[in-house]
Amino acid sequence: MPEGDTIWLAAHRLHDALAGRVLTRTDLRVPRFATADLTGRTVLDVTARGKHLLTRVEGGFTVHSHLRMDGAWRVYATGERPRGGPDHQIRAILGNAENTAYGYRLPVLELLRTAEESRVVGHLGPDLLGPDWDPEEAVRRLSADPARTLGEALLDQRNLAGIGNVFKCELAFLAGVTPWLPVGELPPDVPARLVATAHRLLEANKDRPERRTTTARHPGVPLYVYGREGRPCLRCGAPVRKAELGERVTYWCPGCQRGPQGETREKPRRESP
């Protein structure tokens, strides 16, 4: 699931493949920009901003993309057949003499003026992996609405940019509180600790092929709670539970995390024939 660490790594791979090279092929397969032609222009850089990707091109243009749940960029040697999915899922192609990048299943893809990037990323809070990282500002934004649940506040990119559903669940577990606990009811030291842990985890994972939040004591289990419904908690042994918070599936340990509990739904039982 693409989150800040995934996007950072994608940006660096795209930058290595495209930056400083002249585009020999461009294809933006969305109606509004289908006729746009960037060939002959040099890619200046590719950078991540939270969960957004910005590919800046000579002449003051930026290709803006967002992967959301299942989008991806794949890079292949020019002339090599892409293998990131069926051809009809390709939404963007940016190629040069050596490498070609294919954007698959991109729910957000647009071409804009580089000077207007603030229109798509200006609302974001401090970037956990960006040069503007400001932990004090992140704590202030995270704590601004005391009645809001912690899970909602962590996912709001206006508070701090880069956290997705996986890190939301893992951060709440590491803080010992449930994602349904209102931010205003967090112990005084927890917001700053949450922000520091978020920064540490994303930094640690930005170069890893597999995301990990657990310690070396659990080599075969990379995450504490996410995706582990019904399995024993690595700390207390209680079964990890799953419920919905807003539109997102949420995992937590009822033994280790204090606060309101989500409503779990039992799977319907099949009647015997």
JSON list of N, CA, C and O in Angstrom, two decimals, residues 141-175:
[
{"chain": "A", "resi": 141, "resn": "ARG", "atom": "N", "xyz": [-0.42, 20.78, 14.65]},
{"chain": "A", "resi": 141, "resn": "ARG", "atom": "CA", "xyz": [-1.52, 20.47, 13.74]},
{"chain": "A", "resi": 141, "resn": "ARG", "atom": "C", "xyz": [-2.27, 19.21, 14.18]},
{"chain": "A", "resi": 141, "resn": "ARG", "atom": "O", "xyz": [-3.50, 19.15, 14.12]},
{"chain": "A", "resi": 142, "resn": "LEU", "atom": "N", "xyz": [-1.52, 18.20, 14.61]},
{"chain": "A", "resi": 142, "resn": "LEU", "atom": "CA", "xyz": [-2.14, 16.94, 15.03]},
{"chain": "A", "resi": 142, "resn": "LEU", "atom": "C", "xyz": [-3.06, 17.16, 16.22]},
{"chain": "A", "resi": 142, "resn": "LEU", "atom": "O", "xyz": [-4.11, 16.51, 16.35]},
{"chain": "A", "resi": 143, "resn": "SER", "atom": "N", "xyz": [-2.73, 18.11, 17.09]},
{"chain": "A", "resi": 143, "resn": "SER", "atom": "CA", "xyz": [-3.48, 18.35, 18.32]},
{"chain": "A", "resi": 143, "resn": "SER", "atom": "C", "xyz": [-4.53, 19.44, 18.19]},
{"chain": "A", "resi": 143, "resn": "SER", "atom": "O", "xyz": [-5.21, 19.77, 19.17]},
{"chain": "A", "resi": 144, "resn": "ALA", "atom": "N", "xyz": [-4.67, 20.01, 17.00]},
{"chain": "A", "resi": 144, "resn": "ALA", "atom": "CA", "xyz": [-5.52, 21.20, 16.83]},
{"chain": "A", "resi": 144, "resn": "ALA", "atom": "C", "xyz": [-7.00, 20.94, 17.07]},
{"chain": "A", "resi": 144, "resn": "ALA", "atom": "O", "xyz": [-7.73, 21.84, 17.48]},
{"chain": "A", "resi": 145, "resn": "ASP", "atom": "N", "xyz": [-7.47, 19.73, 16.79]},
{"chain": "A", "resi": 145, "resn": "ASP", "atom": "CA", "xyz": [-8.90, 19.40, 16.96]},
{"chain": "A", "resi": 145, "resn": "ASP", "atom": "C", "xyz": [-9.01, 18.32, 18.02]},
{"chain": "A", "resi": 145, "resn": "ASP", "atom": "O", "xyz": [-8.94, 17.13, 17.71]},
{"chain": "A", "resi": 146, "resn": "PRO", "atom": "N", "xyz": [-9.20, 18.68, 19.29]},
{"chain": "A", "resi": 146, "resn": "PRO", "atom": "CA", "xyz": [-9.19, 17.70, 20.38]},
{"chain": "A", "resi": 146, "resn": "PRO", "atom": "C", "xyz": [-10.27, 16.64, 20.26]},
{"chain": "A", "resi": 146, "resn": "PRO", "atom": "O", "xyz": [-10.11, 15.53, 20.80]},
{"chain": "A", "resi": 147, "resn": "ALA", "atom": "N", "xyz": [-11.39, 16.94, 19.58]},
{"chain": "A", "resi": 147, "resn": "ALA", "atom": "CA", "xyz": [-12.49, 15.97, 19.51]},
{"chain": "A", "resi": 147, "resn": "ALA", "atom": "C", "xyz": [-12.28, 14.94, 18.40]},
{"chain": "A", "resi": 147, "resn": "ALA", "atom": "O", "xyz": [-13.00, 13.93, 18.36]},
{"chain": "A", "resi": 148, "resn": "ARG", "atom": "N", "xyz": [-11.33, 15.15, 17.54]},
{"chain": "A", "resi": 148, "resn": "ARG", "atom": "CA", "xyz": [-11.12, 14.24, 16.42]},
{"chain": "A", "resi": 148, "resn": "ARG", "atom": "C", "xyz": [-10.43, 12.97, 16.88]},
{"chain": "A", "resi": 148, "resn": "ARG", "atom": "O", "xyz": [-9.55, 13.00, 17.75]},
{"chain": "A", "resi": 149, "resn": "THR", "atom": "N", "xyz": [-10.80, 11.84, 16.29]},
{"chain": "A", "resi": 149, "resn": "THR", "atom": "CA", "xyz": [-10.13, 10.60, 16.66]},
{"chain": "A", "resi": 149, "resn": "THR", "atom": "C", "xyz": [-8.68, 10.63, 16.19]},
{"chain": "A", "resi": 149, "resn": "THR", "atom": "O", "xyz": [-8.34, 11.27, 15.19]},
{"chain": "A", "resi": 150, "resn": "LEU", "atom": "N", "xyz": [-7.84, 9.90, 16.91]},
{"chain": "A", "resi": 150, "resn": "LEU", "atom": "CA", "xyz": [-6.43, 9.85, 16.55]},
{"chain": "A", "resi": 150, "resn": "LEU", "atom": "C", "xyz": [-6.23, 9.31, 15.14]},
{"chain": "A", "resi": 150, "resn": "LEU", "atom": "O", "xyz": [-5.42, 9.82, 14.37]},
{"chain": "A", "resi": 151, "resn": "GLY", "atom": "N", "xyz": [-6.99, 8.25, 14.79]},
{"chain": "A", "resi": 151, "resn": "GLY", "atom": "CA", "xyz": [-6.84, 7.68, 13.46]},
{"chain": "A", "resi": 151, "resn": "GLY", "atom": "C", "xyz": [-7.13, 8.68, 12.35]},
{"chain": "A", "resi": 151, "resn": "GLY", "atom": "O", "xyz": [-6.39, 8.76, 11.36]},
{"chain": "A", "resi": 152, "resn": "GLU", "atom": "N", "xyz": [-8.19, 9.44, 12.50]},
{"chain": "A", "resi": 152, "resn": "GLU", "atom": "CA", "xyz": [-8.54, 10.44, 11.49]},
{"chain": "A", "resi": 152, "resn": "GLU", "atom": "C", "xyz": [-7.47, 11.53, 11.42]},
{"chain": "A", "resi": 152, "resn": "GLU", "atom": "O", "xyz": [-7.12, 12.00, 10.33]},
{"chain": "A", "resi": 153, "resn": "ALA", "atom": "N", "xyz": [-6.97, 11.95, 12.59]},
{"chain": "A", "resi": 153, "resn": "ALA", "atom": "CA", "xyz": [-5.96, 13.01, 12.63]},
{"chain": "A", "resi": 153, "resn": "ALA", "atom": "C", "xyz": [-4.65, 12.56, 11.97]},
{"chain": "A", "resi": 153, "resn": "ALA", "atom": "O", "xyz": [-4.00, 13.34, 11.28]},
{"chain": "A", "resi": 154, "resn": "LEU", "atom": "N", "xyz": [-4.28, 11.30, 12.17]},
{"chain": "A", "resi": 154, "resn": "LEU", "atom": "CA", "xyz": [-3.05, 10.81, 11.58]},
{"chain": "A", "resi": 154, "resn": "LEU", "atom": "C", "xyz": [-3.15, 10.69, 10.06]},
{"chain": "A", "resi": 154, "resn": "LEU", "atom": "O", "xyz": [-2.16, 10.90, 9.34]},
{"chain": "A", "resi": 155, "resn": "LEU", "atom": "N", "xyz": [-4.32, 10.35, 9.56]},
{"chain": "A", "resi": 155, "resn": "LEU", "atom": "CA", "xyz": [-4.50, 10.20, 8.12]},
{"chain": "A", "resi": 155, "resn": "LEU", "atom": "C", "xyz": [-4.67, 11.53, 7.39]},
{"chain": "A", "resi": 155, "resn": "LEU", "atom": "O", "xyz": [-4.55, 11.58, 6.17]},
{"chain": "A", "resi": 156, "resn": "ASP", "atom": "N", "xyz": [-4.96, 12.59, 8.12]},
{"chain": "A", "resi": 156, "resn": "ASP", "atom": "CA", "xyz": [-5.17, 13.90, 7.50]},
{"chain": "A", "resi": 156, "resn": "ASP", "atom": "C", "xyz": [-3.82, 14.46, 7.07]},
{"chain": "A", "resi": 156, "resn": "ASP", "atom": "O", "xyz": [-3.00, 14.85, 7.91]},
{"chain": "A", "resi": 157, "resn": "GLN", "atom": "N", "xyz": [-3.60, 14.53, 5.76]},
{"chain": "A", "resi": 157, "resn": "GLN", "atom": "CA", "xyz": [-2.32, 14.99, 5.23]},
{"chain": "A", "resi": 157, "resn": "GLN", "atom": "C", "xyz": [-2.04, 16.46, 5.51]},
{"chain": "A", "resi": 157, "resn": "GLN", "atom": "O", "xyz": [-0.92, 16.93, 5.35]},
{"chain": "A", "resi": 158, "resn": "ARG", "atom": "N", "xyz": [-3.06, 17.18, 5.95]},
{"chain": "A", "resi": 158, "resn": "ARG", "atom": "CA", "xyz": [-2.84, 18.58, 6.34]},
{"chain": "A", "resi": 158, "resn": "ARG", "atom": "C", "xyz": [-2.14, 18.68, 7.69]},
{"chain": "A", "resi": 158, "resn": "ARG", "atom": "O", "xyz": [-1.62, 19.75, 8.03]},
{"chain": "A", "resi": 159, "resn": "ASN", "atom": "N", "xyz": [-2.12, 17.60, 8.44]},
{"chain": "A", "resi": 159, "resn": "ASN", "atom": "CA", "xyz": [-1.44, 17.61, 9.74]},
{"chain": "A", "resi": 159, "resn": "ASN", "atom": "C", "xyz": [0.03, 17.24, 9.58]},
{"chain": "A", "resi": 159, "resn": "ASN", "atom": "O", "xyz": [0.91, 17.97, 10.02]},
{"chain": "A", "resi": 160, "resn": "LEU", "atom": "N", "xyz": [0.29, 16.09, 9.02]},
{"chain": "A", "resi": 160, "resn": "LEU", "atom": "CA", "xyz": [1.65, 15.69, 8.65]},
{"chain": "A", "resi": 160, "resn": "LEU", "atom": "C", "xyz": [1.53, 14.78, 7.46]},
{"chain": "A", "resi": 160, "resn": "LEU", "atom": "O", "xyz": [0.64, 13.92, 7.41]},
{"chain": "A", "resi": 161, "resn": "ALA", "atom": "N", "xyz": [2.38, 14.99, 6.48]},
{"chain": "A", "resi": 161, "resn": "ALA", "atom": "CA", "xyz": [2.22, 14.35, 5.18]},
{"chain": "A", "resi": 161, "resn": "ALA", "atom": "C", "xyz": [3.05, 13.08, 5.08]},
{"chain": "A", "resi": 161, "resn": "ALA", "atom": "O", "xyz": [4.26, 13.09, 5.35]},
{"chain": "A", "resi": 162, "resn": "GLY", "atom": "N", "xyz": [2.40, 11.99, 4.70]},
{"chain": "A", "resi": 162, "resn": "GLY", "atom": "CA", "xyz": [3.11, 10.75, 4.45]},
{"chain": "A", "resi": 162, "resn": "GLY", "atom": "C", "xyz": [2.54, 9.53, 5.15]},
{"chain": "A", "resi": 162, "resn": "GLY", "atom": "O", "xyz": [2.90, 8.41, 4.82]},
{"chain": "A", "resi": 163, "resn": "ILE", "atom": "N", "xyz": [1.65, 9.72, 6.12]},
{"chain": "A", "resi": 163, "resn": "ILE", "atom": "CA", "xyz": [1.09, 8.59, 6.86]},
{"chain": "A", "resi": 163, "resn": "ILE", "atom": "C", "xyz": [-0.13, 8.05, 6.13]},
{"chain": "A", "resi": 163, "resn": "ILE", "atom": "O", "xyz": [-1.02, 8.80, 5.75]},
{"chain": "A", "resi": 164, "resn": "GLY", "atom": "N", "xyz": [-0.16, 6.73, 5.94]},
{"chain": "A", "resi": 164, "resn": "GLY", "atom": "CA", "xyz": [-1.31, 6.04, 5.38]},
{"chain": "A", "resi": 164, "resn": "GLY", "atom": "C", "xyz": [-1.89, 5.09, 6.39]},
{"chain": "A", "resi": 164, "resn": "GLY", "atom": "O", "xyz": [-1.56, 5.12, 7.58]},
{"chain": "A", "resi": 165, "resn": "ASN", "atom": "N", "xyz": [-2.73, 4.19, 5.93]},
{"chain": "A", "resi": 165, "resn": "ASN", "atom": "CA", "xyz": [-3.48, 3.34, 6.85]},
{"chain": "A", "resi": 165, "resn": "ASN", "atom": "C", "xyz": [-2.60, 2.35, 7.62]},
{"chain": "A", "resi": 165, "resn": "ASN", "atom": "O", "xyz": [-2.87, 2.04, 8.77]},
{"chain": "A", "resi": 166, "resn": "VAL", "atom": "N", "xyz": [-1.55, 1.85, 6.98]},
{"chain": "A", "resi": 166, "resn": "VAL", "atom": "CA", "xyz": [-0.67, 0.91, 7.68]},
{"chain": "A", "resi": 166, "resn": "VAL", "atom": "C", "xyz": [0.03, 1.61, 8.85]},
{"chain": "A", "resi": 166, "resn": "VAL", "atom": "O", "xyz": [-0.02, 1.14, 9.99]},
{"chain": "A", "resi": 167, "resn": "PHE", "atom": "N", "xyz": [0.66, 2.74, 8.57]},
{"chain": "A", "resi": 167, "resn": "PHE", "atom": "CA", "xyz": [1.35, 3.45, 9.63]},
{"chain": "A", "resi": 167, "resn": "PHE", "atom": "C", "xyz": [0.38, 3.98, 10.68]},
{"chain": "A", "resi": 167, "resn": "PHE", "atom": "O", "xyz": [0.74, 4.06, 11.86]},
{"chain": "A", "resi": 168, "resn": "LYS", "atom": "N", "xyz": [-0.82, 4.34, 10.28]},
{"chain": "A", "resi": 168, "resn": "LYS", "atom": "CA", "xyz": [-1.82, 4.77, 11.27]},
{"chain": "A", "resi": 168, "resn": "LYS", "atom": "C", "xyz": [-2.03, 3.70, 12.33]},
{"chain": "A", "resi": 168, "resn": "LYS", "atom": "O", "xyz": [-1.98, 3.99, 13.54]},
{"chain": "A", "resi": 169, "resn": "CYS", "atom": "N", "xyz": [-2.27, 2.47, 11.88]},
{"chain": "A", "resi": 169, "resn": "CYS", "atom": "CA", "xyz": [-2.51, 1.37, 12.82]},
{"chain": "A", "resi": 169, "resn": "CYS", "atom": "C", "xyz": [-1.28, 1.07, 13.66]},
{"chain": "A", "resi": 169, "resn": "CYS", "atom": "O", "xyz": [-1.38, 0.87, 14.88]},
{"chain": "A", "resi": 170, "resn": "GLU", "atom": "N", "xyz": [-0.11, 1.04, 13.03]},
{"chain": "A", "resi": 170, "resn": "GLU", "atom": "CA", "xyz": [1.11, 0.70, 13.75]},
{"chain": "A", "resi": 170, "resn": "GLU", "atom": "C", "xyz": [1.49, 1.79, 14.76]},
{"chain": "A", "resi": 170, "resn": "GLU", "atom": "O", "xyz": [1.93, 1.49, 15.88]},
{"chain": "A", "resi": 171, "resn": "LEU", "atom": "N", "xyz": [1.30, 3.05, 14.40]},
{"chain": "A", "resi": 171, "resn": "LEU", "atom": "CA", "xyz": [1.63, 4.13, 15.31]},
{"chain": "A", "resi": 171, "resn": "LEU", "atom": "C", "xyz": [0.72, 4.14, 16.54]},
{"chain": "A", "resi": 171, "resn": "LEU", "atom": "O", "xyz": [1.19, 4.35, 17.67]},
{"chain": "A", "resi": 172, "resn": "ALA", "atom": "N", "xyz": [-0.57, 3.89, 16.33]},
{"chain": "A", "resi": 172, "resn": "ALA", "atom": "CA", "xyz": [-1.48, 3.83, 17.48]},
{"chain": "A", "resi": 172, "resn": "ALA", "atom": "C", "xyz": [-1.09, 2.69, 18.40]},
{"chain": "A", "resi": 172, "resn": "ALA", "atom": "O", "xyz": [-1.12, 2.83, 19.64]},
{"chain": "A", "resi": 173, "resn": "PHE", "atom": "N", "xyz": [-0.72, 1.55, 17.82]},
{"chain": "A", "resi": 173, "resn": "PHE", "atom": "CA", "xyz": [-0.28, 0.42, 18.65]},
{"chain": "A", "resi": 173, "resn": "PHE", "atom": "C", "xyz": [0.96, 0.79, 19.46]},
{"chain": "A", "resi": 173, "resn": "PHE", "atom": "O", "xyz": [1.03, 0.54, 20.67]},
{"chain": "A", "resi": 174, "resn": "LEU", "atom": "N", "xyz": [1.94, 1.37, 18.81]},
{"chain": "A", "resi": 174, "resn": "LEU", "atom": "CA", "xyz": [3.18, 1.71, 19.50]},
{"chain": "A", "resi": 174, "resn": "LEU", "atom": "C", "xyz": [2.97, 2.77, 20.57]},
{"chain": "A", "resi": 174, "resn": "LEU", "atom": "O", "xyz": [3.73, 2.83, 21.55]},
{"chain": "A", "resi": 175, "resn": "ALA", "atom": "N", "xyz": [1.93, 3.59, 20.42]},
{"chain": "A", "resi": 175, "resn": "ALA", "atom": "CA", "xyz": [1.61, 4.60, 21.43]},
{"chain": "A", "resi": 175, "resn": "ALA", "atom": "C", "xyz": [0.75, 4.03, 22.55]},
{"chain": "A", "resi": 175, "resn": "ALA", "atom": "O", "xyz": [0.53, 4.70, 23.56]}
]
